Amino acid sequence: MDREVEKRLRDHDVRYTKGRRGVVAALASSDGPKSASEMYADVSPAVPLSSLYRSLTVLEDAGVVVPHYGAKGLTRYELAEWLTGHHHHVICVQCGVVEDIAIPEPYESQVRKIVAEISGLVSFAPADHALEIEGRCSRCQ
Ligand SMILES: [Zn+2]
Ligand SMILES: [Zn+2]
């Protein structure tokens, strides 16, 4: 994965610095999108907070990292799907945790079919989709 990220950054004339590697590693080992402060817990003190924010901006501009906007205005970040694969999210309305879920192919193709049909109703050509399931996680039930 590092090689792919390095290549993408090189295409954007950006160096793959230690701080940026730290951010990518923190997100790669996460089971869902993470906020800057959650990532900071993983990368500090090697990467200062100001550098973490700069790294996120650079990685987002290069399309390596994508933001996920939470209901309570909290922005979390995750690696783009071209690095991690297509997946969806479950969001706990109680504790706010967001986790990645990859759904098995028979279900995924049903989702694609429903998305195509709904899009057709509003003359929209769908290119991609993301399913967000809100509810309570196992710890909050
Ligand atoms: Zn919860
Ligand atoms: Zn995700």
mmCIF file of N, CA, C and O in Angstrom, residues 25 28-29 48-49 84 87 91 93 109 111 119 122 131:
data_model
loop_
_atom_site.group_PDB
_atom_site.id
_atom_site.type_symbol
_atom_site.label_atom_id
_atom_site.label_comp_id
_atom_site.label_asym_id
_atom_site.label_seq_id
_atom_site.Cartn_x
_atom_site.Cartn_y
_atom_site.Cartn_z
ATOM 1 N N ALA A 25 -0.445 4.908 7.996
ATOM 2 C CA ALA A 25 -0.351 3.682 8.807
ATOM 3 C C ALA A 25 -1.465 3.642 9.846
ATOM 4 O O ALA A 25 -2.077 2.586 10.070
ATOM 5 N N ALA A 28 -4.610 2.812 8.035
ATOM 6 C CA ALA A 28 -4.585 1.451 7.475
ATOM 7 C C ALA A 28 -4.886 0.415 8.552
ATOM 8 O O ALA A 28 -5.478 -0.623 8.274
ATOM 9 N N SER A 29 -4.508 0.704 9.795
ATOM 10 C CA SER A 29 -4.719 -0.271 10.868
ATOM 11 C C SER A 29 -6.050 -0.046 11.588
ATOM 12 O O SER A 29 -6.393 -0.772 12.515
ATOM 13 N N PRO A 48 3.683 15.902 15.430
ATOM 14 C CA PRO A 48 2.944 16.955 16.142
ATOM 15 C C PRO A 48 1.570 17.198 15.505
ATOM 16 O O PRO A 48 1.381 16.908 14.319
ATOM 17 N N LEU A 49 0.640 17.736 16.296
ATOM 18 C CA LEU A 49 -0.733 17.932 15.819
ATOM 19 C C LEU A 49 -0.798 18.826 14.578
ATOM 20 O O LEU A 49 -1.540 18.540 13.638
ATOM 21 N N THR A 84 -8.341 0.694 -0.261
ATOM 22 C CA THR A 84 -8.872 -0.247 0.733
ATOM 23 C C THR A 84 -9.976 -1.153 0.204
ATOM 24 O O THR A 84 -10.305 -2.152 0.843
ATOM 25 N N HIS A 87 -16.546 -0.374 0.453
ATOM 26 C CA HIS A 87 -17.183 -0.793 1.703
ATOM 27 C C HIS A 87 -18.231 0.229 2.113
ATOM 28 O O HIS A 87 -18.385 1.268 1.491
ATOM 29 N N ILE A 91 -22.945 3.234 11.772
ATOM 30 C CA ILE A 91 -22.723 4.392 12.634
ATOM 31 C C ILE A 91 -23.571 4.257 13.890
ATOM 32 O O ILE A 91 -24.798 4.124 13.804
ATOM 33 N N VAL A 93 -25.501 5.691 16.870
ATOM 34 C CA VAL A 93 -26.073 6.993 17.219
ATOM 35 C C VAL A 93 -25.849 7.313 18.701
ATOM 36 O O VAL A 93 -26.019 8.447 19.128
ATOM 37 N N SER A 109 -24.490 -6.669 -4.963
ATOM 38 C CA SER A 109 -25.108 -6.500 -6.285
ATOM 39 C C SER A 109 -26.574 -6.083 -6.151
ATOM 40 O O SER A 109 -27.086 -5.334 -6.984
ATOM 41 N N VAL A 111 -27.616 -4.082 -3.760
ATOM 42 C CA VAL A 111 -27.515 -2.646 -3.463
ATOM 43 C C VAL A 111 -27.297 -1.862 -4.761
ATOM 44 O O VAL A 111 -27.956 -0.853 -5.008
ATOM 45 N N SER A 119 -31.848 5.875 -8.801
ATOM 46 C CA SER A 119 -31.238 6.945 -9.588
ATOM 47 C C SER A 119 -32.048 7.208 -10.852
ATOM 48 O O SER A 119 -32.236 8.356 -11.251
ATOM 49 N N VAL A 122 -34.875 9.667 -10.797
ATOM 50 C CA VAL A 122 -34.581 11.105 -10.809
ATOM 51 C C VAL A 122 -33.593 11.439 -11.938
ATOM 52 O O VAL A 122 -32.868 12.433 -11.866
ATOM 53 N N LEU A 131 -23.351 3.162 1.552
ATOM 54 C CA LEU A 131 -24.486 2.882 2.417
ATOM 55 C C LEU A 131 -24.091 3.191 3.854
ATOM 56 O O LEU A 131 -23.015 2.798 4.303
#
